[in-house]
Coordinates of C-alpha atoms in Angstrom, one line a residue:
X1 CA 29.3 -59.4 -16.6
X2 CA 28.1 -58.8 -19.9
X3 CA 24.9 -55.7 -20.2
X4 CA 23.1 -56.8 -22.8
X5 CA 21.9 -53.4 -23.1
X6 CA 25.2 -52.9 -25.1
X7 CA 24.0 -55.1 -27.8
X8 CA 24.2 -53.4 -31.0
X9 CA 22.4 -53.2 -34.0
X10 CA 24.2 -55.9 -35.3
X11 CA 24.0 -58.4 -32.7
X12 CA 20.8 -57.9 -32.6
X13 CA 20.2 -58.7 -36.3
X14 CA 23.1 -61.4 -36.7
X15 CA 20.8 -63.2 -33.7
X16 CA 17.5 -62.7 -35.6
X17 CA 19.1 -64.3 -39.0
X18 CA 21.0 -67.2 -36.4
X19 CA 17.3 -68.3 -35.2
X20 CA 15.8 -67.7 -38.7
X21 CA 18.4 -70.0 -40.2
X22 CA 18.1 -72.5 -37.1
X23 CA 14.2 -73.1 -37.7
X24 CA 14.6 -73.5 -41.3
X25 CA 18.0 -76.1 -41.2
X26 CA 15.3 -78.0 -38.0
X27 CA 12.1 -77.9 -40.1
X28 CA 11.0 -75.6 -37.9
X29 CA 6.7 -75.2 -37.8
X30 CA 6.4 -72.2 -35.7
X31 CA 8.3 -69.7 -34.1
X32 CA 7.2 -67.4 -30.9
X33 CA 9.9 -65.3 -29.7
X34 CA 9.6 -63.4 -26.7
X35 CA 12.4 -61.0 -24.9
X36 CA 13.0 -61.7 -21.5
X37 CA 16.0 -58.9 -20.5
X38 CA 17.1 -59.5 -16.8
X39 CA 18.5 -61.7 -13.9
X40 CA 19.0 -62.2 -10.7
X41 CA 22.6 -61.7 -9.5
X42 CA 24.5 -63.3 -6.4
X43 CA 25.4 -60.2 -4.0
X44 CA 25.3 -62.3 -1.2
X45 CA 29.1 -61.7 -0.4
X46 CA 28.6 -58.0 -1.1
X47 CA 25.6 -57.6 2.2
X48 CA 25.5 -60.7 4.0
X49 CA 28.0 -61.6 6.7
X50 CA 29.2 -65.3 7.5
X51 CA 26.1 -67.1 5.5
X52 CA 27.5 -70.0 5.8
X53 CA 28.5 -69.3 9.1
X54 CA 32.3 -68.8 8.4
X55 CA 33.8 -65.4 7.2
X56 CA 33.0 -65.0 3.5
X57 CA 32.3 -68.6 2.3
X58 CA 28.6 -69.7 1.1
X59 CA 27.3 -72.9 0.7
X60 CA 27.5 -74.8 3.9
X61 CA 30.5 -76.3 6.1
X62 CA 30.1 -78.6 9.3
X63 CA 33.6 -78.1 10.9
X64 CA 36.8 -76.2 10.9
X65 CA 39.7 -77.2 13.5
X66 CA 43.6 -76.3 13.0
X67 CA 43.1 -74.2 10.1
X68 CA 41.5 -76.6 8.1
X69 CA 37.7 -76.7 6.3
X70 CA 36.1 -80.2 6.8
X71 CA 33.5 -82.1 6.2
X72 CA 32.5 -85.4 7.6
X73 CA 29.7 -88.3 6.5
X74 CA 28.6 -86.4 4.0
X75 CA 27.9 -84.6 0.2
X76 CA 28.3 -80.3 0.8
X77 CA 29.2 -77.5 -1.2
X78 CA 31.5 -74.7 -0.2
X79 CA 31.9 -71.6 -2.4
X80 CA 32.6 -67.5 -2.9
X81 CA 31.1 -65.5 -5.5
X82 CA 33.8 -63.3 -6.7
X83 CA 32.2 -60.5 -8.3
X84 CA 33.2 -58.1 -11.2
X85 CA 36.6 -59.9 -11.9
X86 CA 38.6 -58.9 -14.8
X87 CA 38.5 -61.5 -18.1
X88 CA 41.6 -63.9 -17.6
X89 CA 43.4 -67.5 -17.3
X90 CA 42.8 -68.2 -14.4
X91 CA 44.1 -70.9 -11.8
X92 CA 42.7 -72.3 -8.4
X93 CA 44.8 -74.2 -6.5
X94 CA 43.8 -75.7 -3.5
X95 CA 45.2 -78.3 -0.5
X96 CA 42.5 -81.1 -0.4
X97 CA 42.3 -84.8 -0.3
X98 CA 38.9 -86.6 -0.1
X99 CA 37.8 -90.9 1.3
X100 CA 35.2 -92.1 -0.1
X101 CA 34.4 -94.4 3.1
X102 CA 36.1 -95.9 5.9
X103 CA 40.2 -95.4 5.3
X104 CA 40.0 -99.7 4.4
X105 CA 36.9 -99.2 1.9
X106 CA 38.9 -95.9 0.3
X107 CA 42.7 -97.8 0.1
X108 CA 40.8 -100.6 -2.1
X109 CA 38.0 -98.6 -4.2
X110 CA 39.8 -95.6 -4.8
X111 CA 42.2 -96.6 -7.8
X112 CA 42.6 -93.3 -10.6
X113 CA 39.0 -91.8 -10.2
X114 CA 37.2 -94.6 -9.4
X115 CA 34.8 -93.6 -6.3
X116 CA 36.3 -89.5 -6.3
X117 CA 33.6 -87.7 -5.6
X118 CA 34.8 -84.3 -4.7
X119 CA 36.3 -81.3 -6.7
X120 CA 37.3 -78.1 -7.0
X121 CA 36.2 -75.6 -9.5
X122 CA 36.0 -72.4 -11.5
X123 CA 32.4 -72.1 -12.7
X124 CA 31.9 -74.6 -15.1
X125 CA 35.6 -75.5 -14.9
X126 CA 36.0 -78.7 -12.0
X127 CA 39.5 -81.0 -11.0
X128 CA 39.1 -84.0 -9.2
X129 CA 40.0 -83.5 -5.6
X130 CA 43.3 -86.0 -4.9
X131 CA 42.6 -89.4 -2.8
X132 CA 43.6 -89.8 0.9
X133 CA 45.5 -92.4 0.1
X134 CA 46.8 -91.8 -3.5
X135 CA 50.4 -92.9 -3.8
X136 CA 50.5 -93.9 0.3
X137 CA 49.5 -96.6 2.0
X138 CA 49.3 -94.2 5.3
X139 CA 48.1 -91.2 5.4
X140 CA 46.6 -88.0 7.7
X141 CA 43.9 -88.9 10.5
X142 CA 42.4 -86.0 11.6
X143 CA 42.4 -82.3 11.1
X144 CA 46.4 -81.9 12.8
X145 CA 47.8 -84.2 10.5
X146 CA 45.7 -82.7 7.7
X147 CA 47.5 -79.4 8.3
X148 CA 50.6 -80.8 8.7
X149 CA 50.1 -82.2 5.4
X150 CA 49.4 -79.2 3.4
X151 CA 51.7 -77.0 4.9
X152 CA 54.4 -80.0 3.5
X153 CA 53.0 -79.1 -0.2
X154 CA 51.2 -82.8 -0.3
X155 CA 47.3 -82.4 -1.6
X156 CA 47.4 -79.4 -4.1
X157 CA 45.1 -79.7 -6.5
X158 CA 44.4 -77.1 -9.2
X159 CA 41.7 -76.1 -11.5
X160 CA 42.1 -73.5 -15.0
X161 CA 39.5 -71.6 -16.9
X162 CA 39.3 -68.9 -19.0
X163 CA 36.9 -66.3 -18.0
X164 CA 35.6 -63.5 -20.3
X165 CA 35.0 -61.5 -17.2
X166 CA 32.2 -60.6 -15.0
X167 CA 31.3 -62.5 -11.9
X168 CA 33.2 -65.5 -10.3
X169 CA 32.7 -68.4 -8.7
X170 CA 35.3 -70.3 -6.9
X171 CA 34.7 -73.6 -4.5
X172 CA 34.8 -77.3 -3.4
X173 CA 32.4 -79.6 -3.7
X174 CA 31.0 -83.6 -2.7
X175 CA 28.4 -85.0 -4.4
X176 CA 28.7 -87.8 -1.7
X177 CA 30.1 -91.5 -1.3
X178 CA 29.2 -93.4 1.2
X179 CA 29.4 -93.9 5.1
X180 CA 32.3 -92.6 6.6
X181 CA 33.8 -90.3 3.8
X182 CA 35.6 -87.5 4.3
X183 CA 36.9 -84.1 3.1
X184 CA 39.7 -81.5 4.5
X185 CA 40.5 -78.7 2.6
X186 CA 42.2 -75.5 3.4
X187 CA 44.7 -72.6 1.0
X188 CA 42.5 -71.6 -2.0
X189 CA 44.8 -69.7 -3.9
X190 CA 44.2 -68.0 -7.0
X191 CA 45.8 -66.6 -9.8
X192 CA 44.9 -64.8 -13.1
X193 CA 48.2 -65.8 -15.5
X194 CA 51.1 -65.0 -13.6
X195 CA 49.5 -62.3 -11.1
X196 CA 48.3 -64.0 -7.5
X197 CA 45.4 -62.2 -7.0
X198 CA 44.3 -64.7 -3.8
X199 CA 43.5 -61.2 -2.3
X200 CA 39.9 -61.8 -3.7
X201 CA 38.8 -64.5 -1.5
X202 CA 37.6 -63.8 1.8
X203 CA 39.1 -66.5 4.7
X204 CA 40.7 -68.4 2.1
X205 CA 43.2 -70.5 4.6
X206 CA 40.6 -70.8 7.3
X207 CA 42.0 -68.3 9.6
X208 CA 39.0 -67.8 11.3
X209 CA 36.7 -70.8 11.6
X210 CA 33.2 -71.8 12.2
X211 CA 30.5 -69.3 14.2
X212 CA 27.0 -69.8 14.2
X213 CA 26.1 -67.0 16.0
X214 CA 28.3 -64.3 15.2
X215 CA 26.7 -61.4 13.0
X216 CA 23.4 -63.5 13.3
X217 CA 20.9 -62.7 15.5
X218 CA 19.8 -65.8 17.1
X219 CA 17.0 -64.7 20.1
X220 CA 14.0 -66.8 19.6
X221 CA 10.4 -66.1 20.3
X222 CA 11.6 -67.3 24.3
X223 CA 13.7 -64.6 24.4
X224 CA 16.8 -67.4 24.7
X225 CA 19.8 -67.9 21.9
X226 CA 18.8 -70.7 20.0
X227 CA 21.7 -71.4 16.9
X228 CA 22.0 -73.9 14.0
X229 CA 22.9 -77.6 15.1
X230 CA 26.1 -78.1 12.8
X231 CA 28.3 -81.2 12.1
X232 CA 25.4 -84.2 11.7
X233 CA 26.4 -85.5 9.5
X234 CA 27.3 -83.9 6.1
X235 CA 27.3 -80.3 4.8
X236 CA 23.8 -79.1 6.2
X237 CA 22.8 -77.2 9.1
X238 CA 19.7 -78.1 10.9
X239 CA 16.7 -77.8 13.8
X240 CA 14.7 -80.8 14.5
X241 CA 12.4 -81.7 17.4
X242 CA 13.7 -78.6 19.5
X243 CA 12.7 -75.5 21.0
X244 CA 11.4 -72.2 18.7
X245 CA 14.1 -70.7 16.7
X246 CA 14.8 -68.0 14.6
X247 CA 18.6 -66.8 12.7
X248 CA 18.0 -63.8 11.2
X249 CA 20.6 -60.7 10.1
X250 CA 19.6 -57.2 9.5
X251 CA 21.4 -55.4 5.9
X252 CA 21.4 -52.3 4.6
X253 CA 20.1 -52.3 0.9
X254 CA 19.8 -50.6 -2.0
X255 CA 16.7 -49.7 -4.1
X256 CA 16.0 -53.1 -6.3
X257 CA 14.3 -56.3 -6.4
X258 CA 15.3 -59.0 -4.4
X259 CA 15.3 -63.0 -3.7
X260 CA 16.4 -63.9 -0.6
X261 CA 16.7 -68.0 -0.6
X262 CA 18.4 -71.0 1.0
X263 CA 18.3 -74.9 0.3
X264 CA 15.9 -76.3 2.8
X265 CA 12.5 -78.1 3.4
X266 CA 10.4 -78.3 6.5
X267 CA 9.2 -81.9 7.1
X268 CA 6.2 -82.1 9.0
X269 CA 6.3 -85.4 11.3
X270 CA 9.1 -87.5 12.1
X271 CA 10.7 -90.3 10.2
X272 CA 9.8 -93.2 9.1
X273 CA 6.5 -94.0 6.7
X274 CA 5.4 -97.3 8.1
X275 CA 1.8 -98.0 7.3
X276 CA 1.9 -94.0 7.2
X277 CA 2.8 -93.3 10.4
X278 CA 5.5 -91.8 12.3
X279 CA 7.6 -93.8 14.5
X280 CA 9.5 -92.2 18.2
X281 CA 12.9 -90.1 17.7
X282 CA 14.8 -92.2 20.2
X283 CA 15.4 -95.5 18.2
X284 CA 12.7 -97.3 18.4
X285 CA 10.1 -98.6 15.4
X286 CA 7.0 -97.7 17.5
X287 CA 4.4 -96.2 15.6
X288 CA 3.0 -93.2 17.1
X289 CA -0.3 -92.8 17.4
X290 CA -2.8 -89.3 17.0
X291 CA 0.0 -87.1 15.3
X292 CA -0.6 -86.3 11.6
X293 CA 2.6 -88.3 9.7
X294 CA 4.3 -86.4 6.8
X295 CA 2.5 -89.0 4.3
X296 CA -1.1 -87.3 6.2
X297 CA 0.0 -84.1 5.5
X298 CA 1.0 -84.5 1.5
X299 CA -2.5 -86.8 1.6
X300 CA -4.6 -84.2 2.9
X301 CA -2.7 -80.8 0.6
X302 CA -3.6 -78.6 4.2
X303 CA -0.3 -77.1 4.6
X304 CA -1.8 -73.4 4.1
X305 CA -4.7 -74.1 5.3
X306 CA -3.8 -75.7 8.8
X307 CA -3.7 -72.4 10.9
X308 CA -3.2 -74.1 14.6
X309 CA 0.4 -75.4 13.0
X310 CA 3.4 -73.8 13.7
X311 CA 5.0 -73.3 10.4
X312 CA 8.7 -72.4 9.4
X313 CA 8.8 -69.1 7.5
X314 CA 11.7 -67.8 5.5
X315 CA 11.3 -64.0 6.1
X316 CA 12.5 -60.0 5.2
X317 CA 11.0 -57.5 7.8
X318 CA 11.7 -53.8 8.1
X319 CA 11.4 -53.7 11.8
X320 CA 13.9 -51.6 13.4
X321 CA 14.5 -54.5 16.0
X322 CA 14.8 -58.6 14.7
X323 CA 10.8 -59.7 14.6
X324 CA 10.7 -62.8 17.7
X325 CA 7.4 -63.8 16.6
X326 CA 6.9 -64.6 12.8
X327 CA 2.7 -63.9 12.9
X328 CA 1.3 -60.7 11.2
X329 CA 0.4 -57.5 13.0
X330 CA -3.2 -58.2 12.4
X331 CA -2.8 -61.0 14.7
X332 CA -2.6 -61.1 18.3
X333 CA 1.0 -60.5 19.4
X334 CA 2.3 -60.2 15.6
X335 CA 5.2 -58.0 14.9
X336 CA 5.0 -58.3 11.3
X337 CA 3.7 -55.2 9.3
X338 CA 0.9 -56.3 6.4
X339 CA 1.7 -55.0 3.1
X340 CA 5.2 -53.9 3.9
X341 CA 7.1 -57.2 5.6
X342 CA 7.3 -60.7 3.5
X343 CA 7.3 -64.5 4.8
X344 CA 7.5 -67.7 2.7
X345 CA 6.6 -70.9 4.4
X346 CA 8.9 -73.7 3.5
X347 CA 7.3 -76.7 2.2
X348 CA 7.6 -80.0 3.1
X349 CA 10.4 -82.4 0.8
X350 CA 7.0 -84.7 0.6
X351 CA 5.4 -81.5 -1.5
X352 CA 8.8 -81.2 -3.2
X353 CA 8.9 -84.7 -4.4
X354 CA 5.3 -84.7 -5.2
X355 CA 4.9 -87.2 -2.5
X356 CA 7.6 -89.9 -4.0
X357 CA 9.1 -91.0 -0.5
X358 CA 11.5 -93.3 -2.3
X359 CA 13.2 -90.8 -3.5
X360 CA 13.1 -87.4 -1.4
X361 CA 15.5 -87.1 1.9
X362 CA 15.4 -88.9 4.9
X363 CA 17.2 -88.3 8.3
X364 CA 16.9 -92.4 9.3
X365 CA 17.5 -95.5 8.2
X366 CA 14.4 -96.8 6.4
X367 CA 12.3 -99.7 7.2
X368 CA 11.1 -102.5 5.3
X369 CA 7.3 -103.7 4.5
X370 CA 8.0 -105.8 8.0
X371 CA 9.3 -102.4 9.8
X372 CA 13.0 -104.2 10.2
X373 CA 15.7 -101.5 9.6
X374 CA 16.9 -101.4 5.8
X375 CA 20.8 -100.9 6.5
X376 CA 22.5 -99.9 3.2
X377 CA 26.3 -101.2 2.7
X378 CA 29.1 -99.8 0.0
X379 CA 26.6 -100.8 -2.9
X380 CA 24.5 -97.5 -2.0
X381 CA 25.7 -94.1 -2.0
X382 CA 24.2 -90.8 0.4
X383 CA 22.3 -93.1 2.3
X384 CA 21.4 -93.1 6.6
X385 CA 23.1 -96.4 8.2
X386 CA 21.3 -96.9 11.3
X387 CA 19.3 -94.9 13.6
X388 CA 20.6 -92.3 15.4
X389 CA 18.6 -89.9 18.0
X390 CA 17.7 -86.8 15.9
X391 CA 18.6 -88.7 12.7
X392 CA 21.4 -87.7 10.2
X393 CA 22.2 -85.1 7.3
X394 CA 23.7 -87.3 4.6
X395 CA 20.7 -87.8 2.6
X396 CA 19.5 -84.3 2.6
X397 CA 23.2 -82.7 2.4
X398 CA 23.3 -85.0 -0.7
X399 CA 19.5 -84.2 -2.1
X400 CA 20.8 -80.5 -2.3
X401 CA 23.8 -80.9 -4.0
X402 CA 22.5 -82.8 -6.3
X403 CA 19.5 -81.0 -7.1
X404 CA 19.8 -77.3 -5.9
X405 CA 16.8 -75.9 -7.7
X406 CA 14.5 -78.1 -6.6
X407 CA 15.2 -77.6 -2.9
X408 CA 15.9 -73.5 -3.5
X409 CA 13.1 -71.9 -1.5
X410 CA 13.2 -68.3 -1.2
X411 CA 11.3 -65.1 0.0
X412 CA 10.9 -61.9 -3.1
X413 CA 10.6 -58.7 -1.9
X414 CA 11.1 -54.6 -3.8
X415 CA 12.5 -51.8 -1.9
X416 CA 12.0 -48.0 -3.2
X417 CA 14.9 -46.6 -1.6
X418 CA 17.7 -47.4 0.4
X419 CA 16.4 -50.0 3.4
X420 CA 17.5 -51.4 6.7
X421 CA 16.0 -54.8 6.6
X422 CA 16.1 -58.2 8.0
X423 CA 16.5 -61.3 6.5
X424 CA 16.3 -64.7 8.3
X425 CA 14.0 -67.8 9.1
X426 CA 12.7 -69.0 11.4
X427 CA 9.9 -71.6 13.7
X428 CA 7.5 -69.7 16.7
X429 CA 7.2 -72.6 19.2
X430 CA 8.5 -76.9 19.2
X431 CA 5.5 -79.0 17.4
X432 CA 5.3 -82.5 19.0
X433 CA 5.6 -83.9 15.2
X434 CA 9.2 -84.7 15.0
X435 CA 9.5 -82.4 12.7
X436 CA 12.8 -81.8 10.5
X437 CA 13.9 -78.3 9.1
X438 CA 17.5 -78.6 7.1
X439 CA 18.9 -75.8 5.1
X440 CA 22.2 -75.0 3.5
X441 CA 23.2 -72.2 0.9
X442 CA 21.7 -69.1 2.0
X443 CA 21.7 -66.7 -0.7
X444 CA 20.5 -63.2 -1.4
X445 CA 20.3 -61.9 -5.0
X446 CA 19.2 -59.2 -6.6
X447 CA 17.4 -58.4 -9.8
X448 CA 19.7 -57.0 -12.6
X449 CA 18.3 -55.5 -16.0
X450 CA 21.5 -55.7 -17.6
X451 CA 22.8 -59.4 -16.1
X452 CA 21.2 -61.5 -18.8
X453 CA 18.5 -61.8 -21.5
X454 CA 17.0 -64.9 -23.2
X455 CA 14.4 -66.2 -26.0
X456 CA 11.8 -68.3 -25.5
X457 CA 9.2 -70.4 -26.7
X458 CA 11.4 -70.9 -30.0
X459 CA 9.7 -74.0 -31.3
X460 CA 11.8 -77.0 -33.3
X461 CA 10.3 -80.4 -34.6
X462 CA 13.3 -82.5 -33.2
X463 CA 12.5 -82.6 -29.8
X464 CA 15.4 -85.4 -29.0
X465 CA 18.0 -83.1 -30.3
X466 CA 21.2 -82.7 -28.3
X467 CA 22.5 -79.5 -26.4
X468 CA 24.2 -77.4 -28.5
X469 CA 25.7 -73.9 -28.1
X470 CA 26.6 -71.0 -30.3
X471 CA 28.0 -67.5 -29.8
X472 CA 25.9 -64.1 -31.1
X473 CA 27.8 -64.6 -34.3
X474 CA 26.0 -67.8 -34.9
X475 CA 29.4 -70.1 -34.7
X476 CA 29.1 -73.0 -33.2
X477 CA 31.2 -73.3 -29.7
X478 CA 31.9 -76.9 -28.3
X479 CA 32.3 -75.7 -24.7
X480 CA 30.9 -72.3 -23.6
X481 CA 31.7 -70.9 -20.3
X482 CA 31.6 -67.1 -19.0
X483 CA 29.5 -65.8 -21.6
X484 CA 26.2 -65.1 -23.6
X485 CA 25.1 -67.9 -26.0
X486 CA 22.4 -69.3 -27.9
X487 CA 21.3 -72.5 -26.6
X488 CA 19.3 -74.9 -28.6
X489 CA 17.4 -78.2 -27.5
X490 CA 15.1 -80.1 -28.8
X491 CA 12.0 -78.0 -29.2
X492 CA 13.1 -74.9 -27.8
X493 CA 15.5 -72.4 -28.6
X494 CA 17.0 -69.5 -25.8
X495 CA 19.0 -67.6 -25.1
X496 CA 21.4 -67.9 -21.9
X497 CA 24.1 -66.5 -19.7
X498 CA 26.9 -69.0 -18.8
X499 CA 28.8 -68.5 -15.6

């Protein structure tokens, strides 16, 4: 990782006379330049155990049997933060293969990279992960024959990069096909030249598998276990329409600043959006009457201002003990301390999308003006076939791939000194809305001084300008990865760590 409070004299200056020579080449009116030294760095592997539920992989993964990751119906994103590795070549190779549908859709619409919508990847570096049926007319059925497979040497894929040093990050990802795909992966090995340094990665042949209890603490405000619901569908985990719940996992910290996050929304009401109203979870189009729908809610903005709700909370306590109850100590029965604990409610994908239902998640198949099911065929990708009791993950497993940031929710909190806290989320009692909580990705990071600095508010006339990057010597570089650059678009210049 580069600490930009090495930055010399000269760096500094060859930067100023780089943006002083950018503005005048743009016709540049104005330029405000303001210092922003700092970021927030993934420790997640360094103080959270199994966040994705399997020994030392984040991201999210629905199922592991016979050695092998998989992933069914669905877009995910499976990964390890590697941190403080030494600058390198480096080369991942992993055993993978990837359908884009049903095996018959996949044998005709899979030709070269047609309809390949997984990879692997090193950062920014990414290899298309090989089709199930590439070169074969038959090929591996289920998890046994997957493993069979790779321990033949069929599958292996492999990704390089050069890395200037610094933090990591290894994985395999699906941006998602359509109904039916599938992904098995399994023996991330990795290399820096000649050396095999697959020591680094944590679980990397999927020795031990999926546990969603584990190091989490998953007692709920009943005083019952209560854990994720896993393998609906696509590379989320979920609770819907259920009993309370709360997954939380106490770490010891250091002194800093920290963000503890996940991908996730809470929808408030069931599916569906006929007329505005929310139709019954067991497959039926019946619009049900004296519940607020999701569309009520956005209408109405009383998400904070609703106490009698139950809301989901993402949450860091310093209770010696997991808090069961997620209500302030001001409160009758509230085990959270004011002023010292934090809680984020998780908003609603209706606040998300600024109330755009075409285009946020869904967990059913939709309905048309006449409330007849809308059933999407091989012309529509990361979309819910059918209805199903609970619904499904694929358009919400695809939603955060796709867009991480927008669906990144997350809880800030600043220790003084060495803590024992606990991190988690959670929901106090059922709601009879039908409501929808999916999550995936969760991530703790902490503040770093030295991770990153940047410019802003550099202002340029061409605001249709393409990307382009340059080192601190002001040379022009084509493709930056693992380093510091200056980035220019449009209107703005900055300044900008690549990973």
């Amino acid at each position: 990782m580069i600490n930009t409070n090495k930055l010399n004299l000269n760096h500094k200056l060859m930067l100023k006379s780089y943006l002083k020579r950018s503005c005048m080449l743009l016709g540049a009116a104005a330029v405000v330049a303001t210092a922003q030294a700092g970021a927030y760095r993934d420790v997640t592997g360094q103080y959270i155990q199994n966040p994705a539920y399997i020994p030392g992989w984040q991201g999210a993964l629905t199922a592991t049997a016979d050695g092998v990751g998989e992933t069914y119906n669905g877009a995910f994103n499976l990964y390890q933060t590697l941190a403080d590795m030494p600058a390198g070549e480096y080369t991942l190779k992993v055993d993978a293969f990837y359908r884009c549908g049903s095996n018959d859709y996949a044998k005709e619409n899979m030709a070269g990279t047609t309809n390949h919508f997984a990879y692997i990847y090193i950062n920014g570096a990414k290899a298309t992960v090989k089709g199930l049926f590439e070169g074969r007319t038959e090929a591996p059925n289920n998890t046994s024959e997957a493993a069979s497979a790779f321990a033949a040497g069929e599958y292996t894929n492999e990704v390089k990069v050069s890395h200037a040093g610094g933090d990591m990050v290894i994985g395999i990802c699906n941006e998602g096909g359509y109904n039916d795909e599938w992904c098995c992966f399994d023996n991330f090995k990795l290399y820096n030249g000649s050396e095999d340094v697959t020591s680094k990665i944590k679980n990397a042949d999927f020795a031990e598998g999926i546990d969603t209890k584990g190091p989490w603490n998953t007692v709920n405000s009943g005083a019952k276990e209560k854990t994720a619901d896993v393998n609906k569908n696509g590379g989320v985990y979920r609770k819907t329409n259920a009993s309370e719940y709360n997954i939380g996992q106490q770490v010891e910290l250091p002194a800093g600043k920290y963000r503890f996050s996940m991908l996730t929304f809470h929808r408030y009401g069931g599916a569906g959006n006929l007329n505005g109203k929310i139709v019954t979870c067991k497959g039926e189009w019946k619009l049900q009457e004296g519940v607020k729908s999701p569309k009520d809610w956005f209408d109405a903005k009383d998400y904070e201002t609703d106490e009698a709700y139950v809301h989901a909370y993402i949450y860091m306590s310093q209770n010696a003990e997991k808090p069961t109850t997620l209500v302030w100590d001001t409160e009758f029965g509230g085990e959270l301390t004011t002023g010292v604990d934090k809680i984020t409610r998780i908003k609603d994908c209706w606040e998300l999308c600024n109330g755009d239902y075409a285009n946020m998640p869904d967990n059913e198949t939709r309905v048309d003006a006449n409330g007849a099911e809308i059933v999407p065929d091989y012309a529509v990708r990361n979309v819910v076939p059918g209805w199903g009791d609970s619904g499904s993950e694929r358009e919400s497993a695809a939603a955060f791939v796709a867009d991480p940031e927008k669906y990144r929710q997350y809880v800030e909190f600043e220790l003084t000194a060495p803590t024992k806290v606990w991190l988690g989320h959670g929901k106090d009692s059922n709601t009879g809305d039908q409501y929808w909580h999916p999550w995936a990705d969760v991530k703790l990071e902490k503040w770093d001084e030295a991770a990153s600095s940047g410019i802003a508010g550099v202002e340029v006339e061409d605001e249709n300008a393409p990307v382009e990057y340059y080192n601190l010597q002001g040379v022009r570089v084509a493709n930056p990865e693992n380093g510091l650059y200056i980035v220019k678009q449009g209107k703005k210049v900055s300044k900008k760590f690549i990973r």
